mmCIF file of C-alpha atoms and ligand atoms in Angstrom:
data_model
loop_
_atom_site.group_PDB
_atom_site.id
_atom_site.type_symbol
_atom_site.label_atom_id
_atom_site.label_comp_id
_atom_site.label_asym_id
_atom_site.label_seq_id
_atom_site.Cartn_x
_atom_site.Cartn_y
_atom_site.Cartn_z
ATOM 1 C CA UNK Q 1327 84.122 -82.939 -123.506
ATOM 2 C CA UNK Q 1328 83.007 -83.032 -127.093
ATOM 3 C CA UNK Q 1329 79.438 -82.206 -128.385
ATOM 4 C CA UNK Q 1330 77.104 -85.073 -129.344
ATOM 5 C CA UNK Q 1331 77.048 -84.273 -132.913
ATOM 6 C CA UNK Q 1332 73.414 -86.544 -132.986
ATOM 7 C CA UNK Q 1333 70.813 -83.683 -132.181
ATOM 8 C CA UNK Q 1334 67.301 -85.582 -131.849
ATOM 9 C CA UNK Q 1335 67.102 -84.767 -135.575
ATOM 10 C CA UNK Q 1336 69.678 -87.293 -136.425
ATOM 11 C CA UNK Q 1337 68.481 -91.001 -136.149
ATOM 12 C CA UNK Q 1338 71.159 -92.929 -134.540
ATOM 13 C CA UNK Q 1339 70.543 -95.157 -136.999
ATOM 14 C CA UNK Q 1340 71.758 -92.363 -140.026
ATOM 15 C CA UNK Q 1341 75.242 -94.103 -141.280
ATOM 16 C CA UNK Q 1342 77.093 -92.871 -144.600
ATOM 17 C CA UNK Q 1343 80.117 -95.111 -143.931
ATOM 18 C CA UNK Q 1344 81.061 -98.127 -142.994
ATOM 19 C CA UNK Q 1345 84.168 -101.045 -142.330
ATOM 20 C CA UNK Q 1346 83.266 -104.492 -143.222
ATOM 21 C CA UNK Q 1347 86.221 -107.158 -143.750
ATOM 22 C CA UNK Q 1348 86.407 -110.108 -145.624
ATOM 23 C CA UNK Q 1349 86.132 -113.626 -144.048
ATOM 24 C CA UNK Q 1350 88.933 -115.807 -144.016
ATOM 25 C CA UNK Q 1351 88.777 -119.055 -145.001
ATOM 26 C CA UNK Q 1352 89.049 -120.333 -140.843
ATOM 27 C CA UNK Q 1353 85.996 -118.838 -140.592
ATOM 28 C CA UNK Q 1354 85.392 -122.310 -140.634
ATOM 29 C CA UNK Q 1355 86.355 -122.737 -137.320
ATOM 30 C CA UNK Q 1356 84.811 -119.656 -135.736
ATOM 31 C CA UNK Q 1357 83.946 -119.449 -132.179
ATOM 32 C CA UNK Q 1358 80.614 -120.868 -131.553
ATOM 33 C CA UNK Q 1359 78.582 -122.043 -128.417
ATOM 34 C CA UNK Q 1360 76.215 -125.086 -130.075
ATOM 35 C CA UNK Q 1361 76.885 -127.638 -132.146
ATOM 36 C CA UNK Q 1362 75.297 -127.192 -135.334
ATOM 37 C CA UNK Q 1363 78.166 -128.089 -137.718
ATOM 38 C CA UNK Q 1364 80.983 -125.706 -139.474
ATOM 39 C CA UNK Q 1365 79.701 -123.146 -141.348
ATOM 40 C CA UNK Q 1366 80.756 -123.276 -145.326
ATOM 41 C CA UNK Q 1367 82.827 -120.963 -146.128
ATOM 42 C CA UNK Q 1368 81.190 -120.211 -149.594
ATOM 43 C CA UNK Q 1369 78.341 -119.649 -148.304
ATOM 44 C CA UNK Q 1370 79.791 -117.294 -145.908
ATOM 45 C CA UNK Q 1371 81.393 -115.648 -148.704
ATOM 46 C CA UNK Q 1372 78.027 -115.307 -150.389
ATOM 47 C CA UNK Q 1373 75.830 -113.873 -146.990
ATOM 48 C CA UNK Q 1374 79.069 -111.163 -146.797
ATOM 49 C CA UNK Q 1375 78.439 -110.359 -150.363
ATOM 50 C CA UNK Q 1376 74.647 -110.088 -150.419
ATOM 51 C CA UNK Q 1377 75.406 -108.034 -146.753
ATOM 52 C CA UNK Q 1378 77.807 -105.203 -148.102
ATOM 53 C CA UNK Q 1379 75.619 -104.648 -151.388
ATOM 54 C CA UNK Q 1380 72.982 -103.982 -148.876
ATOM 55 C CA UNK Q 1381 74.640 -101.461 -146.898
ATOM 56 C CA UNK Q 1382 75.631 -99.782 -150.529
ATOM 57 C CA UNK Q 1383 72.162 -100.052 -151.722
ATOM 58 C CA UNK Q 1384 71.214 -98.496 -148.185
ATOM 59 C CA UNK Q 1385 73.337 -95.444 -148.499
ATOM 60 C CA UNK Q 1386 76.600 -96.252 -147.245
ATOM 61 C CA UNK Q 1387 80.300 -95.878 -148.557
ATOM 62 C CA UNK Q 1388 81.739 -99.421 -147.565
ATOM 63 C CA UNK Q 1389 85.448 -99.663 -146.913
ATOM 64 C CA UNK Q 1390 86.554 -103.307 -147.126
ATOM 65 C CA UNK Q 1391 89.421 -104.450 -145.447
ATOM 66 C CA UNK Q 1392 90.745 -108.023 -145.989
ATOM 67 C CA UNK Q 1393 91.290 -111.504 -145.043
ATOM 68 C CA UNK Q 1394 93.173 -112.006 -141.996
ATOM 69 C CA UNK Q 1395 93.524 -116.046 -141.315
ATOM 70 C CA UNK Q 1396 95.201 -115.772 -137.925
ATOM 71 C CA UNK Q 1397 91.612 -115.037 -136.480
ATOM 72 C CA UNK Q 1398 88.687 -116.550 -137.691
ATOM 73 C CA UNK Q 1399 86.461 -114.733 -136.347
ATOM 74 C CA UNK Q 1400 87.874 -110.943 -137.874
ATOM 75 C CA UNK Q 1401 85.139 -111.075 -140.454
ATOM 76 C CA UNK Q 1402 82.753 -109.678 -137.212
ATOM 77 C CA UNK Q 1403 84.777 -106.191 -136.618
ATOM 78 C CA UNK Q 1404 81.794 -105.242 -134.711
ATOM 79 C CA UNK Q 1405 83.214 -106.506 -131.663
ATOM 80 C CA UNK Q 1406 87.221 -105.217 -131.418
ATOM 81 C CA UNK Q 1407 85.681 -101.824 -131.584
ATOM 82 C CA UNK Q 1408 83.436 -98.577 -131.126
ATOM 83 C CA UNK Q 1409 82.611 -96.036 -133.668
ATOM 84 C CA UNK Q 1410 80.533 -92.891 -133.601
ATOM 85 C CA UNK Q 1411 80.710 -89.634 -135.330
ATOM 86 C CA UNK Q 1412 82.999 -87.979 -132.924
ATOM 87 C CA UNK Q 1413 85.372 -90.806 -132.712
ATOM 88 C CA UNK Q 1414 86.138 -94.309 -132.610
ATOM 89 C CA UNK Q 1415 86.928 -96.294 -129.407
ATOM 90 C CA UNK Q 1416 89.339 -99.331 -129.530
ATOM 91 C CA UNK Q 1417 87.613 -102.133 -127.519
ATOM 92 C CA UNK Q 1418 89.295 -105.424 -126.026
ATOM 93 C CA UNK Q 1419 87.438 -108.832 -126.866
ATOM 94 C CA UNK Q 1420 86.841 -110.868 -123.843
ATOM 95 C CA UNK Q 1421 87.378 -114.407 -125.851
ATOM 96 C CA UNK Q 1422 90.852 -114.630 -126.244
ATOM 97 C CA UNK Q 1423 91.555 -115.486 -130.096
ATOM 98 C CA UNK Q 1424 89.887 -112.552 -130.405
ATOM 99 C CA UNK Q 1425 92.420 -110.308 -128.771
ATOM 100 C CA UNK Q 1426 95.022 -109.424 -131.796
ATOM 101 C CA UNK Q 1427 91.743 -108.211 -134.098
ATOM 102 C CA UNK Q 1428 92.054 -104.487 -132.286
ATOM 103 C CA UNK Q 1429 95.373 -104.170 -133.932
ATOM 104 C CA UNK Q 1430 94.629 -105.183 -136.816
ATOM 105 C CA UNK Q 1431 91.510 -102.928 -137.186
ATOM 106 C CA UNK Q 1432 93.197 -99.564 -135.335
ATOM 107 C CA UNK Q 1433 95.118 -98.694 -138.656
ATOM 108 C CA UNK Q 1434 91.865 -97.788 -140.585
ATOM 109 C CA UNK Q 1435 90.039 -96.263 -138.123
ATOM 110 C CA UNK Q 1436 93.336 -93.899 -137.209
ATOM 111 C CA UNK Q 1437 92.879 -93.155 -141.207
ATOM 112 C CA UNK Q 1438 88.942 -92.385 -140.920
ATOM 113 C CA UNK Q 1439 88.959 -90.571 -137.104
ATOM 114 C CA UNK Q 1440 90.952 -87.750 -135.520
ATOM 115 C CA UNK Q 1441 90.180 -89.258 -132.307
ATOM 116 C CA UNK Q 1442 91.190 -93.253 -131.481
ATOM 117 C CA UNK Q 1443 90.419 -93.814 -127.663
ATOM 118 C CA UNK Q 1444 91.588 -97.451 -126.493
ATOM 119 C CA UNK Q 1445 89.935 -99.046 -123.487
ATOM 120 C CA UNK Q 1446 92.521 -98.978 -120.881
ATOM 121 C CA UNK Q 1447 93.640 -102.485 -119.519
ATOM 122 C CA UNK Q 1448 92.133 -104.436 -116.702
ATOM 123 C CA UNK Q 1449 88.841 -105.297 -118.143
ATOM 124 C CA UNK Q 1450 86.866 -106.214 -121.106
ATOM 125 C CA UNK Q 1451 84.197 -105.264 -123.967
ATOM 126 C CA UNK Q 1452 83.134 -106.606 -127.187
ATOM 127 C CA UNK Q 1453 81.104 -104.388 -129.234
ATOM 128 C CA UNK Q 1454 77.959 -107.286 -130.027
ATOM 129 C CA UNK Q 1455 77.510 -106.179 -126.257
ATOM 130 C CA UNK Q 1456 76.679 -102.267 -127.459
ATOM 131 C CA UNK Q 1457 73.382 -101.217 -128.431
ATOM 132 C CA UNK Q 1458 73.247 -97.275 -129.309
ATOM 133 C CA UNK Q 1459 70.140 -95.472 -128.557
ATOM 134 C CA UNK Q 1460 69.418 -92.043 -128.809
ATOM 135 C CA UNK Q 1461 69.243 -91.309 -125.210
ATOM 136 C CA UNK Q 1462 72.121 -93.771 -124.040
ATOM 137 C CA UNK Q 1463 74.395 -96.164 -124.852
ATOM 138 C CA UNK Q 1464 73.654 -99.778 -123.177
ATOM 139 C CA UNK Q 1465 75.997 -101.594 -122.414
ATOM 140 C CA UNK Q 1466 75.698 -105.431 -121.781
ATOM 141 C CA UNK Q 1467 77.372 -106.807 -119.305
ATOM 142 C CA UNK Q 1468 78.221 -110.771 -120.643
ATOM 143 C CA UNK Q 1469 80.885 -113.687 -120.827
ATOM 144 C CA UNK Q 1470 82.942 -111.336 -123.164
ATOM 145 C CA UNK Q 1471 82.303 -108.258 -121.386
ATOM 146 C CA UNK Q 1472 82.675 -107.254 -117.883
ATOM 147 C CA UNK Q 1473 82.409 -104.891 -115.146
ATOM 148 C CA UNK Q 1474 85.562 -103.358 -115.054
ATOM 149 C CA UNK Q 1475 85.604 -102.932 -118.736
ATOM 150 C CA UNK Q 1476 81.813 -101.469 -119.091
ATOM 151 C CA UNK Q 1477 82.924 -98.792 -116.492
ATOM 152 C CA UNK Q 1478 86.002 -97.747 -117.979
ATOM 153 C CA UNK Q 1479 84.025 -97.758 -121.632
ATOM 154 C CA UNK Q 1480 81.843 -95.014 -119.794
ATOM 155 C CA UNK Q 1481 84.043 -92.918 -119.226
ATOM 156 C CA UNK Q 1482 85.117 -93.023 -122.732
ATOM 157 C CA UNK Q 1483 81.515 -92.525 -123.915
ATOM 158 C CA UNK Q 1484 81.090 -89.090 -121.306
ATOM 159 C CA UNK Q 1485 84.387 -87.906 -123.584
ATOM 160 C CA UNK Q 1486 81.882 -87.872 -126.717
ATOM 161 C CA UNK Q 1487 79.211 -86.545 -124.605
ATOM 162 C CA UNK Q 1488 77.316 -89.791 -124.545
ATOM 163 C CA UNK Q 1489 75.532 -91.351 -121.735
ATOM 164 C CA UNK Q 1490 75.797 -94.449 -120.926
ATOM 165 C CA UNK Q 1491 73.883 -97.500 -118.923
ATOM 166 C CA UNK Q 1492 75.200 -101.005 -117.704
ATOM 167 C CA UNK Q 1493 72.861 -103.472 -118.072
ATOM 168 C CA UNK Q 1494 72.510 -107.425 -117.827
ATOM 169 C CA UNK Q 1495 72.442 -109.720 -120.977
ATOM 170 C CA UNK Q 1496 70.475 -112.951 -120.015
ATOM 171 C CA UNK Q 1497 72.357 -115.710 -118.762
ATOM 172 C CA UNK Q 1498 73.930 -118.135 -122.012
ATOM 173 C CA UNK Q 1499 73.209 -115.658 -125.001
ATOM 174 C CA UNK Q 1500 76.753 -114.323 -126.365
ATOM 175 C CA UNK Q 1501 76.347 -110.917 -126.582
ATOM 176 C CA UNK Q 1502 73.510 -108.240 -125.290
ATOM 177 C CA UNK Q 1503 72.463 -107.542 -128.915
ATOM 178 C CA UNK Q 1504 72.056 -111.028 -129.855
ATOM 179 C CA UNK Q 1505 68.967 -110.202 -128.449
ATOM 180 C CA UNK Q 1506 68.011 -107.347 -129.696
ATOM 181 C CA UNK Q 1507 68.134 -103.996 -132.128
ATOM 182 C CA UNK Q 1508 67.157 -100.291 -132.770
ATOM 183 C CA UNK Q 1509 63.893 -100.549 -134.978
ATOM 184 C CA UNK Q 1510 63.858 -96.666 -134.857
ATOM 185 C CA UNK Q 1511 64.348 -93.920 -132.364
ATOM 186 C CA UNK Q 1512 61.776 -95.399 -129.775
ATOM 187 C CA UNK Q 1513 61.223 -99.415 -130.470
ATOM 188 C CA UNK Q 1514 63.641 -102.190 -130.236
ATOM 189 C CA UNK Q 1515 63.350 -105.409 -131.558
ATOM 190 C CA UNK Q 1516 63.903 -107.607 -128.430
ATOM 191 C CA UNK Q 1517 63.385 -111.586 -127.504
ATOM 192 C CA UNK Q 1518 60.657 -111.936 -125.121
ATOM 193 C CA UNK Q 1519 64.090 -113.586 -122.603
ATOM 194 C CA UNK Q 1520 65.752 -109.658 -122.423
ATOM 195 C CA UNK Q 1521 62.234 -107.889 -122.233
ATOM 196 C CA UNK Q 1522 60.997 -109.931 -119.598
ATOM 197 C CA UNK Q 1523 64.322 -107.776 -117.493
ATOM 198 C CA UNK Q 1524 62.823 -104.444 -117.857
ATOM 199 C CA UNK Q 1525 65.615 -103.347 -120.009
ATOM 200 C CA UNK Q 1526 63.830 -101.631 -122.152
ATOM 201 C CA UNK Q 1527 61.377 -99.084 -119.956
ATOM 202 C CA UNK Q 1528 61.170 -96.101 -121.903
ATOM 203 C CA UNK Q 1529 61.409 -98.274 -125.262
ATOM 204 C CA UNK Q 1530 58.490 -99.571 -127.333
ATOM 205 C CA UNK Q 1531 59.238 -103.270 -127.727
ATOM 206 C CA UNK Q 1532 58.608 -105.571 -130.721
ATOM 207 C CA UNK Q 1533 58.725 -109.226 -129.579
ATOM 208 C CA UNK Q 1534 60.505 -111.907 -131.653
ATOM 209 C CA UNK Q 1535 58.473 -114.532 -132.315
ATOM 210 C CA UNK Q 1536 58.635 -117.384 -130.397
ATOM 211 C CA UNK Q 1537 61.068 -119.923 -132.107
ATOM 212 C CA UNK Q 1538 62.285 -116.797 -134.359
ATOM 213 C CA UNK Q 1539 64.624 -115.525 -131.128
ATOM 214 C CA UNK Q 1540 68.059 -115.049 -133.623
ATOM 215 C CA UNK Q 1541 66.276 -112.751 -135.671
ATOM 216 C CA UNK Q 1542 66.493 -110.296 -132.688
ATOM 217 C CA UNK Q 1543 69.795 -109.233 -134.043
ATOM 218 C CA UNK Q 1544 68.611 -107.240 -136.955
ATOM 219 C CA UNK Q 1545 69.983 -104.077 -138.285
ATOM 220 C CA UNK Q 1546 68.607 -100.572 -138.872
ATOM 221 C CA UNK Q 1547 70.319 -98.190 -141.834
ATOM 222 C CA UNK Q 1548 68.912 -95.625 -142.512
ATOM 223 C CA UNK Q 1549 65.529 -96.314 -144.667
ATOM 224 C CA UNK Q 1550 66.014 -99.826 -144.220
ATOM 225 C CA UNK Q 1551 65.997 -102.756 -141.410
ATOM 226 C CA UNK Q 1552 67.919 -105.445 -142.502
ATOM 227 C CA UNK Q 1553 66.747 -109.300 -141.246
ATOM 228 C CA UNK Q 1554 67.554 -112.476 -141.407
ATOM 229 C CA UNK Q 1555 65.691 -114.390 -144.322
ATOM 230 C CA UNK Q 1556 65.313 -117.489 -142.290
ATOM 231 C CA UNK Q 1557 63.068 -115.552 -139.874
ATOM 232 C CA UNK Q 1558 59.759 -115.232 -142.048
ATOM 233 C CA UNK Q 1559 57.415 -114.922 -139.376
ATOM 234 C CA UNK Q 1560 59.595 -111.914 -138.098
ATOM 235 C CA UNK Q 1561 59.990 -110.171 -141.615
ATOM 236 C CA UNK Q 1562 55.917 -110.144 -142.051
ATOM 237 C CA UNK Q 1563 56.033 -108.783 -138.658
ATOM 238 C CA UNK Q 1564 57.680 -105.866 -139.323
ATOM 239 C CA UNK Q 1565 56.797 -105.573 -142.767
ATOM 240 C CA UNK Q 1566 53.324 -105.024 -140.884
ATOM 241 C CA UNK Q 1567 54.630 -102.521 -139.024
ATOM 242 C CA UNK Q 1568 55.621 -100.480 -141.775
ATOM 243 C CA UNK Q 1569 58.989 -100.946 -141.940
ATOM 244 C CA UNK Q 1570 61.530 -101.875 -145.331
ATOM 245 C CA UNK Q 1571 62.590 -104.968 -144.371
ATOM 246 C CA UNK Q 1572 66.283 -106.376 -146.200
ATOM 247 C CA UNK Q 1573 66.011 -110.200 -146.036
ATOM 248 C CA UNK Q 1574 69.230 -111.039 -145.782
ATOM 249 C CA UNK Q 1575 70.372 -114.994 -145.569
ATOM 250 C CA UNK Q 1576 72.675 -115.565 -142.171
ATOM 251 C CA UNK Q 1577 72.403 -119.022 -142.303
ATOM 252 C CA UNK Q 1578 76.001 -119.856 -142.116
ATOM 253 C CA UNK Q 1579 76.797 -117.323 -140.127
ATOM 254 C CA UNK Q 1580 74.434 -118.262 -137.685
ATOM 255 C CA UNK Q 1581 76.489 -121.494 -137.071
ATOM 256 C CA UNK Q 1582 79.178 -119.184 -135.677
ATOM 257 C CA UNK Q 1583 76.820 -117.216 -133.113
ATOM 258 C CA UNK Q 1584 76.388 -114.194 -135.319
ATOM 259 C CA UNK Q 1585 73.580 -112.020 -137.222
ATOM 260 C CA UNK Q 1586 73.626 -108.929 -138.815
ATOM 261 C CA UNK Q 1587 75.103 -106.121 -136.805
ATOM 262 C CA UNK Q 1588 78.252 -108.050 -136.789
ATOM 263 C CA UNK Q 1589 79.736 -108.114 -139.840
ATOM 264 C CA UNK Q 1590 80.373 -103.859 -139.917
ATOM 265 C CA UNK Q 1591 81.209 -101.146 -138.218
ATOM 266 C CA UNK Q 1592 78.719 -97.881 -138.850
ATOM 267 C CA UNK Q 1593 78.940 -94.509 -138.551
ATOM 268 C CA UNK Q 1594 78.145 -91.188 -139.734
ATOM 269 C CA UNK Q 1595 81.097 -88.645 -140.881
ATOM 270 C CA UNK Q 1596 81.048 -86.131 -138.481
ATOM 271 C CA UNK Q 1597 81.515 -83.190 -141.106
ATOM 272 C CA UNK Q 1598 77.945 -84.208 -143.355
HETATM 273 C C1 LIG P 3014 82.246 -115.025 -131.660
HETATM 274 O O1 LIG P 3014 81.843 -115.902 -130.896
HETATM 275 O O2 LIG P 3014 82.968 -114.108 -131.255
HETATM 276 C C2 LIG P 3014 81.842 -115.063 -133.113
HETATM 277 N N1 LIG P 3014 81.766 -116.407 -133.537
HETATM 278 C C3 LIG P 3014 80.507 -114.381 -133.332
HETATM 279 C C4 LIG P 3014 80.574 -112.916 -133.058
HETATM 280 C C5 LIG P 3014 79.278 -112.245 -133.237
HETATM 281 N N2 LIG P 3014 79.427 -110.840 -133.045
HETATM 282 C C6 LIG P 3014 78.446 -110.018 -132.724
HETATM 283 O O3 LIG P 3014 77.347 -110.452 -132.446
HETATM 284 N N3 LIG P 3014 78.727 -108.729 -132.620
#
């Protein structure tokens, strides 16, 4: 087994490096439950822009891979896989024109990690369903992530020393961290729908306003929590709270089911 390299000094939340990719122009047709129209691809251009200057600006060395048409929804490379200091973890989508994105993302992370686990076949994970905490790992059982897969991911964690929980997204969101995100080492950020489960014992728990539910999927680096601009009532919120909030606009790629954790991968180089 390897040692957790995240002593209780470390925030979880302490990234130096990151993978982002840029979308394609199918991001057009992106997977999305609703019906609120196609995104616009400029505009997705632009929210990816404003999003990797903000990691930069937060601390982090951004590697940027690019476009890959075949799968519209590549720009999220949060989902084909896992990546912590000791290693990276190849996942396997549970939506199916997802599938192909884990090879296309295991070449970098071979060139940033000495150690590339793959989930073994027979079941499924998608990262969006992975919220890291300092004590555990949660893992949220979903449409795109099941059972068989969240066990066999736990046995990948206990290789990197990490413990692990499986837990139960509510019924019709897309992934367990739609819902929610680390504000710090103790409080999530969390839709009153996925508090209301008891999830979070042990956690302090900020409550997204009500109507202001898709800003649960915010994003903490380092010195910074990065939210969605369209979520004002949120931002003042924690802005109250005393933490730097990012506004960033996910507008467009809000039309495709997605928020801020996303659209990178994040992790801090084992050797700092
Ligand atoms: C999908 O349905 O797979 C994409 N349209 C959105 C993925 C969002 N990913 C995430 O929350 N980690």
């Amino acid at each position: 087994m390897m040692t957790n390299v995240n002593t209780p000094a470390t925030p979880v939340f302490a990234f130096d490096a990151a993978i982002v990719r840029l979308p394609s122009k199918s991001v057009v047709s992106g997977l999305r439950a609703g019906d609120g129209g196609d995104p616009d691809y400029a505009g997705v251009r632009a929210e990816h822009e404003a999003y990797v200057a903000a990691l930069g600006e937060a601390g982090v060395a951004v590697t940027t891979l690019g476009v890959l048409e075949g799968y519209p929804d590549a720009v999220f490379v949060e989902d084909p896989a896992l990546v912590y200091p000791e290693g990276a973890i190849l996942l396997r989508p549970g939506a199916k024109s997802r599938a192909g994105e884990v090879c296309e993302i295991a070449g970098v992370l071979r060139d940033h990690f000495t150690t590339v686990l793959e989930l073994p076949e027979g079941g499924y994970v998608e990262g969006g369903d992975i919220l890291t905490t300092p004590k555990k790992v949660m893992i949220g059982l979903s449409s795109r992530t099941d059972v068989a897969g969240a066990r066999a991911l736990q046995k990948l964690l206990a290789e990197f020393g990490r413990a692990s929980e499986i837990v139960e997204t509510p019924a019709d969101v897309l992934h367990f961290k739609t819902d929610c995100s680390l504000l710090d080492q103790e409080t999530v950020l969390s839709t009153a729908r996925l508090a209301r489960s008891d999830v979070f014992n042990g956690f302090d728990v900020v409550l997204t306003p009500e109507g202001e539910e898709a800003a649960a999927n915010a994003l903490r680096v380092n010195d910074v929590v990065m939210v969605g601009a369209d979520f004002p009532r949120t931002i003042e919120l924690l802005d109250k709270r005393g933490y730097t909030v990012v506004a960033l606009k996910t507008t467009q790629i809000g039309k495709i089911d997605a928020g801020l954790s996303c659209m990178s991968l994040r992790w801090r180089r084992a050797s700092r």
